[in-house]
Amino acid sequence: MRKSNVRVQIEYDVEMHLDRAIELINRTNQLNFTKIRLPDDLQAARAELAGLLALNTTDAALIRVCDDFGDYGFVGLYLTERLHNVRKIKHFCFSCRILNMYIEHWTYAHLGHPPMQIAGSVLSDVMQRPVRVDWIEPTTAQEMCTAKADPMLRFDHIIARGGCDLASLMHYFALHTDDLTEEFNQPLNGQMFRRDHSSFLMPALETPLNEKQHAAAALLGYADSDFTSQLSVIPQGRTLCFLSFWADADIPEYRHNETDLSLPYWLVGAQNHDLIAKTELREAVAETDVQRQRLGILTRDFTHQGLLSDVEMTRRYTRILDHISQDAQVVIVLAPERGPLHFANPDRPPHPHHQRLNVNLRSVARGRKNIILLDPADFIEGAEDMIDLNHFKRPVYHRMYQSVIERLSAEYVGESDV
């Protein structure tokens, strides 16, 4: 296999090849791992698959294979669904024409071995008997069938810290590294842990919490590990960092009266409101006894401080960017200022808290040559691209990915190890 010069293209624009995707899902058997089918009626199948592909929690691609003996075309497809930034495979199917080329093993490893419910018999075991495939070269469509494809832009390390916006982006950037660290929002200890708030990052870069402060944080459901980050020690080598601080714009902090520890606390539906002052709001957003208990502690032991000030935002972002080596590339995703309603009413004012966050991020990033500010507004073509203010349909994230790769590729032109 190593002598065959096997190249793989991951085609993320599944919508452009929708009928081939349907064909792979419905007609493959021996290498169709989940055997979840679409409707037999082509129009119904197109509608169902297009609906799945539009979701921001869907990651999907077609797999094209080429070697020195020819172009096999699109011979595979995967589609995964994310719940709370945890991926699970829904479709994983391949044509038998690439049997024993181990394309399915390479693809499953590339996805990070997510959970998959295998249905019926298949001719390959990617879960219990994985094969380490080191003879496949991922490449672009332009380089696909050249005699020797140029290697893709690669990084020794990629570190991403933020919300679901970064989870959607990392599906694409995983192709560019063997060392991807994902520090995302997730359900933890009975509530959603918002890693996209800088309060959880600062102790890893500045003064760690003391024992009493850790105990105070635990009262609200936070563990010691919640205040750590891979960003505390930037690894050697070519490194790419992604940062998103959307929670700083909307989630207020509360100060523990005894230890002076300031922490954000948030439940779905609370928005940027003062949970201590609003009894009816506490009753409305608490869904479990654990959450009600923590809200009682918040009211008793903490004082509402409100959203981060401009001064504190500037201080924190300056400290974070100063900490990251100038040799590392940093992509900061700005918060969306306009939602679907703005397309119907262009005179509608932008989201004030997101706008303020972006002003501070732009100010701190100004003059730093290793910073890319990624504004979602530049990649949203209309209201149909948006799910709501903070969530976009899948093609938007792909456009963002393509823009970053183009800019970074230009930065690294001429380096011998690209």
Short mmCIF file of C-alpha atoms in Angstrom, two decimals:
data_model
loop_
_atom_site.label_atom_id
_atom_site.label_comp_id
_atom_site.label_asym_id
_atom_site.label_seq_id
_atom_site.Cartn_x
_atom_site.Cartn_y
_atom_site.Cartn_z
CA MET A 1 0.00 0.00 0.00
CA ARG A 2 2.86 2.38 0.80
CA LYS A 3 4.11 2.07 -2.79
CA SER A 4 0.71 2.98 -4.24
CA ASN A 5 0.81 6.66 -3.16
CA VAL A 6 -2.71 6.62 -1.69
CA ARG A 7 -4.25 10.09 -1.37
CA VAL A 8 -7.49 11.01 0.37
CA GLN A 9 -9.55 14.14 -0.13
CA ILE A 10 -12.08 15.03 2.54
CA GLU A 11 -14.85 16.90 0.73
CA TYR A 12 -16.82 18.89 3.28
CA ASP A 13 -19.22 20.39 0.75
CA VAL A 14 -21.53 17.37 0.81
CA GLU A 15 -24.43 19.49 -0.46
CA MET A 16 -22.70 19.81 -3.86
CA HIS A 17 -22.71 16.01 -4.19
CA LEU A 18 -25.96 15.21 -2.41
CA ASP A 19 -27.08 12.40 -4.72
CA ARG A 20 -23.76 10.56 -4.38
CA ALA A 21 -24.03 10.87 -0.59
CA ILE A 22 -27.55 9.40 -0.72
CA GLU A 23 -26.30 6.60 -2.94
CA LEU A 24 -23.56 5.67 -0.47
CA ILE A 25 -25.97 5.73 2.49
CA ASN A 26 -28.70 3.69 0.81
CA ARG A 27 -26.81 1.29 -1.46
CA THR A 28 -23.69 0.25 0.45
CA ASN A 29 -23.97 -2.79 2.72
CA GLN A 30 -20.73 -4.64 3.43
CA LEU A 31 -18.93 -1.47 4.55
CA ASN A 32 -21.98 0.39 5.83
CA PHE A 33 -21.43 0.36 9.57
CA THR A 34 -24.67 1.85 10.89
CA LYS A 35 -27.05 0.93 8.03
CA ILE A 36 -29.29 3.90 8.83
CA ARG A 37 -31.07 4.56 5.56
CA LEU A 38 -32.69 7.56 3.95
CA PRO A 39 -36.12 7.38 2.27
CA ASP A 40 -36.27 5.50 -1.05
CA ASP A 41 -37.93 8.49 -2.68
CA LEU A 42 -35.08 10.67 -3.97
CA GLN A 43 -36.74 14.00 -3.24
CA ALA A 44 -37.57 12.92 0.31
CA ALA A 45 -34.01 11.63 0.78
CA ARG A 46 -32.55 14.92 -0.44
CA ALA A 47 -34.75 16.89 1.92
CA GLU A 48 -33.89 14.74 4.94
CA LEU A 49 -30.15 14.74 4.31
CA ALA A 50 -30.06 18.46 3.49
CA GLY A 51 -31.85 19.15 6.76
CA LEU A 52 -29.24 17.18 8.71
CA LEU A 53 -26.37 18.89 6.90
CA ALA A 54 -27.72 22.35 7.74
CA LEU A 55 -27.42 21.82 11.50
CA ASN A 56 -24.49 23.39 13.32
CA THR A 57 -24.16 20.18 15.37
CA THR A 58 -23.64 18.04 12.25
CA ASP A 59 -20.15 17.26 10.96
CA ALA A 60 -20.01 15.47 7.62
CA ALA A 61 -17.84 14.83 4.59
CA LEU A 62 -17.43 12.66 1.52
CA ILE A 63 -14.22 10.66 1.12
CA ARG A 64 -12.50 10.60 -2.26
CA VAL A 65 -9.57 8.24 -2.89
CA CYS A 66 -6.87 8.28 -5.55
CA ASP A 67 -3.65 6.32 -5.98
CA ASP A 68 -1.12 5.59 -8.72
CA PHE A 69 -3.61 3.20 -10.32
CA GLY A 70 -6.41 5.74 -10.70
CA ASP A 71 -9.14 7.90 -9.19
CA TYR A 72 -11.76 5.90 -7.29
CA GLY A 73 -14.07 8.91 -6.87
CA PHE A 74 -16.20 9.53 -3.80
CA VAL A 75 -16.14 6.14 -2.08
CA GLY A 76 -17.10 6.99 1.50
CA LEU A 77 -19.17 9.23 3.70
CA TYR A 78 -19.41 10.02 7.38
CA LEU A 79 -21.95 12.10 9.26
CA THR A 80 -21.69 12.72 12.98
CA GLU A 81 -23.99 14.52 15.39
CA ARG A 82 -22.77 16.48 18.42
CA LEU A 83 -24.67 16.81 21.67
CA HIS A 84 -22.99 19.15 24.18
CA ASN A 85 -19.87 19.03 21.97
CA VAL A 86 -19.63 15.21 22.17
CA ARG A 87 -19.66 13.55 18.76
CA LYS A 88 -21.50 10.32 17.83
CA ILE A 89 -21.54 8.68 14.40
CA LYS A 90 -24.85 8.46 12.53
CA HIS A 91 -23.63 7.47 9.04
CA PHE A 92 -20.32 5.73 8.26
CA CYS A 93 -20.34 3.98 4.91
CA PHE A 94 -17.89 3.07 2.14
CA SER A 95 -17.92 1.47 -1.27
CA CYS A 96 -16.47 -2.03 -1.54
CA ARG A 97 -14.20 -0.80 -4.30
CA ILE A 98 -11.76 0.38 -1.58
CA LEU A 99 -11.99 -2.84 0.46
CA ASN A 100 -8.61 -3.74 2.03
CA MET A 101 -7.24 -0.24 1.41
CA TYR A 102 -8.09 0.57 5.07
CA ILE A 103 -9.68 3.90 4.16
CA GLU A 104 -12.38 3.33 6.77
CA HIS A 105 -9.73 2.75 9.48
CA TRP A 106 -7.94 5.97 8.55
CA THR A 107 -11.21 7.92 8.53
CA TYR A 108 -12.37 6.56 11.89
CA ALA A 109 -9.01 7.41 13.47
CA HIS A 110 -9.15 10.90 11.92
CA LEU A 111 -12.53 11.44 13.62
CA GLY A 112 -11.04 10.51 16.98
CA HIS A 113 -12.79 7.11 17.36
CA PRO A 114 -16.23 8.48 18.33
CA PRO A 115 -18.99 6.14 19.57
CA MET A 116 -20.76 4.21 16.81
CA GLN A 117 -23.56 1.67 16.98
CA ILE A 118 -22.68 -0.99 14.39
CA ALA A 119 -25.66 -2.67 12.75
CA GLY A 120 -25.41 -6.12 11.22
CA SER A 121 -22.24 -7.54 9.74
CA VAL A 122 -19.47 -5.53 8.10
CA LEU A 123 -16.27 -6.65 6.41
CA SER A 124 -14.03 -4.41 8.52
CA ASP A 125 -13.65 -3.90 12.27
CA VAL A 126 -12.54 -0.33 12.95
CA MET A 127 -13.48 -0.43 16.63
CA GLN A 128 -12.20 -3.72 18.07
CA ARG A 129 -9.40 -4.42 15.58
CA PRO A 130 -8.14 -1.01 14.45
CA VAL A 131 -5.28 -0.76 11.98
CA ARG A 132 -2.71 2.02 12.24
CA VAL A 133 -2.71 3.51 8.75
CA ASP A 134 0.40 5.56 8.00
CA TRP A 135 0.45 5.27 4.22
CA ILE A 136 -2.40 7.65 3.40
CA GLU A 137 -1.71 11.29 2.55
CA PRO A 138 -4.61 13.74 3.00
CA THR A 139 -4.64 16.32 0.25
CA THR A 140 -6.75 18.91 -1.55
CA ALA A 141 -8.94 18.47 -4.62
CA GLN A 142 -6.44 20.44 -6.71
CA GLU A 143 -3.57 18.14 -5.76
CA MET A 144 -5.62 14.96 -5.68
CA CYS A 145 -4.44 13.16 -8.77
CA THR A 146 -1.00 14.66 -9.32
CA ALA A 147 1.92 12.27 -9.27
CA LYS A 148 3.03 13.57 -5.89
CA ALA A 149 0.67 15.75 -3.88
CA ASP A 150 2.05 18.65 -1.89
CA PRO A 151 1.51 18.07 1.84
CA MET A 152 -1.22 20.04 3.57
CA LEU A 153 -0.49 22.81 6.03
CA ARG A 154 0.25 21.06 9.32
CA PHE A 155 0.70 22.12 12.92
CA ASP A 156 2.48 20.30 15.71
CA HIS A 157 -0.26 21.39 18.12
CA ILE A 158 -3.69 22.97 17.92
CA ILE A 159 -5.33 24.18 21.13
CA ALA A 160 -8.94 25.39 21.05
CA ARG A 161 -10.70 26.91 24.06
CA GLY A 162 -14.24 28.23 23.87
CA GLY A 163 -17.80 27.30 23.02
CA CYS A 164 -19.70 25.34 20.39
CA ASP A 165 -18.45 27.74 17.69
CA LEU A 166 -14.97 26.29 18.10
CA ALA A 167 -16.31 22.73 18.28
CA SER A 168 -17.80 23.24 14.82
CA LEU A 169 -14.53 24.66 13.49
CA MET A 170 -12.30 21.94 14.94
CA HIS A 171 -14.02 19.31 12.82
CA TYR A 172 -12.14 20.85 9.89
CA PHE A 173 -8.89 21.78 11.61
CA ALA A 174 -8.40 18.26 12.97
CA LEU A 175 -7.07 17.39 9.52
CA HIS A 176 -4.10 19.70 10.11
CA THR A 177 -2.60 18.20 13.28
CA ASP A 178 -2.01 14.99 15.20
CA ASP A 179 -2.26 16.83 18.53
CA LEU A 180 -5.61 18.58 18.99
CA THR A 181 -6.62 19.86 22.45
CA GLU A 182 -10.29 20.81 22.81
CA GLU A 183 -11.38 22.77 25.88
CA PHE A 184 -15.06 23.40 25.23
CA ASN A 185 -18.28 24.08 27.10
CA GLN A 186 -19.80 20.88 28.43
CA PRO A 187 -22.40 19.62 30.92
CA LEU A 188 -20.56 19.02 34.18
CA ASN A 189 -21.73 18.41 37.71
CA GLY A 190 -25.37 19.05 36.92
CA GLN A 191 -25.00 22.27 34.90
CA MET A 192 -23.43 23.64 31.72
CA PHE A 193 -19.78 24.51 32.36
CA ARG A 194 -18.96 27.60 30.27
CA ARG A 195 -15.27 27.37 29.46
CA ASP A 196 -15.72 30.32 27.12
CA HIS A 197 -15.69 32.62 30.18
CA SER A 198 -12.18 33.92 30.86
CA SER A 199 -12.62 33.61 34.65
CA PHE A 200 -11.86 29.89 34.35
CA LEU A 201 -8.68 30.52 32.35
CA MET A 202 -7.07 33.32 34.36
CA PRO A 203 -6.08 31.18 37.42
CA ALA A 204 -4.14 28.91 35.06
CA LEU A 205 -2.15 31.89 33.78
CA GLU A 206 -1.92 34.05 36.90
CA THR A 207 -2.33 33.19 40.60
CA PRO A 208 -3.94 29.77 41.14
CA LEU A 209 -6.89 29.52 43.50
CA ASN A 210 -6.00 28.80 47.12
CA GLU A 211 -7.60 26.03 49.15
CA LYS A 212 -10.43 28.18 50.51
CA GLN A 213 -11.21 29.56 47.05
CA HIS A 214 -11.38 26.05 45.60
CA ALA A 215 -13.81 25.17 48.38
CA ALA A 216 -15.90 28.23 47.54
CA ALA A 217 -15.93 27.30 43.84
CA ALA A 218 -17.03 23.77 44.74
CA LEU A 219 -20.13 25.23 46.39
CA LEU A 220 -21.30 26.22 42.90
CA GLY A 221 -20.32 22.90 41.32
CA TYR A 222 -16.86 23.77 40.02
CA ALA A 223 -13.96 21.29 40.37
CA ASP A 224 -10.27 22.09 40.77
CA SER A 225 -9.62 20.90 37.20
CA ASP A 226 -12.05 23.50 35.84
CA PHE A 227 -9.40 26.16 36.47
CA THR A 228 -6.65 24.48 34.41
CA SER A 229 -5.79 24.74 30.73
CA GLN A 230 -3.30 23.45 28.20
CA LEU A 231 -2.74 27.13 27.40
CA SER A 232 -0.84 27.52 30.67
CA VAL A 233 2.21 25.96 29.01
CA ILE A 234 2.35 26.55 25.27
CA PRO A 235 4.14 23.54 23.73
CA GLN A 236 7.19 23.83 21.53
CA GLY A 237 6.79 23.56 17.79
CA ARG A 238 4.36 25.06 15.32
CA THR A 239 1.28 25.87 17.41
CA LEU A 240 -2.14 27.23 16.50
CA CYS A 241 -4.47 28.51 19.24
CA PHE A 242 -8.19 29.26 18.95
CA LEU A 243 -9.93 31.44 21.53
CA SER A 244 -13.56 32.39 22.02
CA PHE A 245 -14.80 34.48 24.97
CA TRP A 246 -18.47 34.91 24.14
CA ALA A 247 -19.54 34.15 27.72
CA ASP A 248 -17.62 37.21 28.94
CA ALA A 249 -20.16 39.35 27.10
CA ASP A 250 -23.30 37.93 28.69
CA ILE A 251 -22.64 36.04 31.92
CA PRO A 252 -22.20 38.04 35.14
CA GLU A 253 -19.74 37.31 37.91
CA TYR A 254 -20.50 36.80 41.59
CA ARG A 255 -18.01 37.46 44.39
CA HIS A 256 -17.70 35.01 47.27
CA ASN A 257 -18.05 37.13 50.39
CA GLU A 258 -15.45 35.30 52.49
CA THR A 259 -12.66 34.63 49.97
CA ASP A 260 -13.20 37.45 47.41
CA LEU A 261 -13.21 34.83 44.64
CA SER A 262 -15.16 36.06 41.61
CA LEU A 263 -16.91 33.47 39.46
CA PRO A 264 -19.50 33.42 36.72
CA TYR A 265 -22.64 31.45 37.39
CA TRP A 266 -25.20 30.69 34.72
CA LEU A 267 -28.16 28.46 34.03
CA VAL A 268 -30.05 28.20 30.76
CA GLY A 269 -32.55 31.04 30.65
CA ALA A 270 -30.71 33.28 33.12
CA GLN A 271 -29.07 35.35 30.36
CA ASN A 272 -27.19 38.30 31.94
CA HIS A 273 -29.65 38.83 34.80
CA ASP A 274 -28.81 39.02 38.51
CA LEU A 275 -29.82 35.64 39.92
CA ILE A 276 -29.49 36.87 43.48
CA ALA A 277 -31.93 39.75 43.06
CA LYS A 278 -34.60 37.93 41.05
CA THR A 279 -36.42 35.26 43.04
CA GLU A 280 -38.86 34.45 40.23
CA LEU A 281 -35.99 33.97 37.79
CA ARG A 282 -34.23 31.54 40.13
CA GLU A 283 -37.41 29.52 40.42
CA ALA A 284 -37.88 29.51 36.64
CA VAL A 285 -34.35 28.42 35.59
CA ALA A 286 -33.64 25.80 38.28
CA GLU A 287 -34.56 22.38 36.92
CA THR A 288 -33.05 20.09 39.57
CA ASP A 289 -32.64 19.98 43.33
CA VAL A 290 -28.88 20.39 42.87
CA GLN A 291 -29.38 23.59 40.90
CA ARG A 292 -31.86 24.91 43.48
CA GLN A 293 -29.36 24.15 46.25
CA ARG A 294 -26.56 26.00 44.43
CA LEU A 295 -28.79 29.00 43.79
CA GLY A 296 -29.53 29.08 47.51
CA ILE A 297 -25.78 29.11 48.24
CA LEU A 298 -25.25 31.80 45.61
CA THR A 299 -27.87 34.00 47.28
CA ARG A 300 -26.49 33.38 50.76
CA ASP A 301 -22.71 33.46 50.26
CA PHE A 302 -22.09 35.56 47.15
CA THR A 303 -22.59 39.13 45.94
CA HIS A 304 -23.57 40.03 42.38
CA GLN A 305 -20.78 41.91 40.57
CA GLY A 306 -22.21 42.05 37.07
CA LEU A 307 -20.59 41.73 33.67
CA LEU A 308 -16.87 42.28 33.21
CA SER A 309 -15.91 45.95 32.83
CA ASP A 310 -14.05 47.22 29.77
CA VAL A 311 -10.97 47.69 31.95
CA GLU A 312 -11.09 44.09 33.19
CA MET A 313 -11.70 42.70 29.72
CA THR A 314 -8.71 44.60 28.40
CA ARG A 315 -6.52 43.46 31.29
CA ARG A 316 -7.45 39.80 30.85
CA TYR A 317 -7.09 39.63 27.08
CA THR A 318 -3.78 41.47 27.21
CA ARG A 319 -2.51 38.99 29.80
CA ILE A 320 -3.69 36.01 27.75
CA LEU A 321 -2.13 37.18 24.50
CA ASP A 322 1.10 38.24 26.20
CA HIS A 323 1.33 34.74 27.67
CA ILE A 324 1.04 33.01 24.30
CA SER A 325 4.32 33.01 22.40
CA GLN A 326 4.48 35.33 19.41
CA ASP A 327 5.71 32.32 17.44
CA ALA A 328 2.27 30.74 17.87
CA GLN A 329 -0.61 31.75 15.63
CA VAL A 330 -3.79 32.79 17.47
CA VAL A 331 -7.30 32.91 16.01
CA ILE A 332 -9.89 34.78 18.07
CA VAL A 333 -13.51 34.29 17.06
CA LEU A 334 -15.44 37.51 17.57
CA ALA A 335 -18.97 37.40 18.95
CA PRO A 336 -21.84 37.80 16.46
CA GLU A 337 -23.42 41.22 16.75
CA ARG A 338 -26.39 40.69 14.43
CA GLY A 339 -28.87 37.82 14.36
CA PRO A 340 -31.53 36.67 11.89
CA LEU A 341 -33.87 39.54 12.80
CA HIS A 342 -31.29 42.08 11.61
CA PHE A 343 -31.67 40.86 8.04
CA ALA A 344 -35.38 41.68 8.17
CA ASN A 345 -34.68 45.01 9.87
CA PRO A 346 -31.20 46.38 9.02
CA ASP A 347 -31.81 49.39 11.26
CA ARG A 348 -32.08 47.16 14.32
CA PRO A 349 -29.15 47.99 16.66
CA PRO A 350 -26.44 45.36 17.14
CA HIS A 351 -26.27 43.22 20.25
CA PRO A 352 -24.74 45.70 22.73
CA HIS A 353 -22.85 43.22 24.92
CA HIS A 354 -21.33 41.36 21.96
CA GLN A 355 -20.40 44.66 20.37
CA ARG A 356 -18.61 45.77 23.55
CA LEU A 357 -16.72 42.47 23.77
CA ASN A 358 -15.56 42.82 20.17
CA VAL A 359 -14.41 46.41 20.69
CA ASN A 360 -12.17 45.27 23.55
CA LEU A 361 -10.84 42.27 21.65
CA ARG A 362 -10.01 44.40 18.62
CA SER A 363 -8.27 46.94 20.82
CA VAL A 364 -6.05 44.35 22.49
CA ALA A 365 -5.28 42.51 19.24
CA ARG A 366 -4.30 45.68 17.38
CA GLY A 367 -0.66 45.60 16.29
CA ARG A 368 -0.12 41.92 17.15
CA LYS A 369 1.03 40.20 13.95
CA ASN A 370 0.27 36.67 15.15
CA ILE A 371 -3.44 37.36 15.76
CA ILE A 372 -6.29 36.65 13.33
CA LEU A 373 -9.67 38.10 14.29
CA LEU A 374 -12.40 35.94 12.78
CA ASP A 375 -15.71 37.79 12.48
CA PRO A 376 -18.65 35.43 11.74
CA ALA A 377 -20.46 38.32 10.02
CA ASP A 378 -17.94 38.11 7.17
CA PHE A 379 -19.13 34.59 6.34
CA ILE A 380 -22.90 34.90 6.83
CA GLU A 381 -24.62 35.57 3.53
CA GLY A 382 -28.19 35.94 4.78
CA ALA A 383 -30.72 35.01 7.43
CA GLU A 384 -30.87 31.49 5.98
CA ASP A 385 -27.28 30.94 7.21
CA MET A 386 -28.25 31.52 10.83
CA ILE A 387 -30.02 29.35 13.40
CA ASP A 388 -30.03 32.10 16.01
CA LEU A 389 -27.68 34.86 17.15
CA ASN A 390 -25.00 32.47 18.42
CA HIS A 391 -25.42 29.47 16.09
CA PHE A 392 -24.94 29.21 12.34
CA LYS A 393 -25.55 26.55 9.76
CA ARG A 394 -22.70 24.23 8.86
CA PRO A 395 -21.52 25.98 5.65
CA VAL A 396 -20.70 29.14 7.62
CA TYR A 397 -18.12 27.31 9.72
CA HIS A 398 -16.62 25.76 6.59
CA ARG A 399 -16.20 29.23 5.05
CA MET A 400 -14.52 30.40 8.24
CA TYR A 401 -12.17 27.41 8.12
CA GLN A 402 -11.27 28.03 4.47
CA SER A 403 -10.49 31.68 5.20
CA VAL A 404 -8.17 30.86 8.09
CA ILE A 405 -6.33 28.16 6.14
CA GLU A 406 -5.82 30.53 3.20
CA ARG A 407 -4.39 33.21 5.48
CA LEU A 408 -2.17 30.80 7.39
CA SER A 409 -0.94 29.11 4.22
CA ALA A 410 0.18 32.51 2.97
CA GLU A 411 1.99 33.11 6.29
CA TYR A 412 3.95 29.86 5.99
CA VAL A 413 4.82 30.01 2.28
CA GLY A 414 8.47 29.17 1.80
CA GLU A 415 9.02 27.30 5.06
CA SER A 416 10.71 24.01 4.34
CA ASP A 417 8.58 21.88 6.67
CA VAL A 418 5.17 22.95 5.33
#
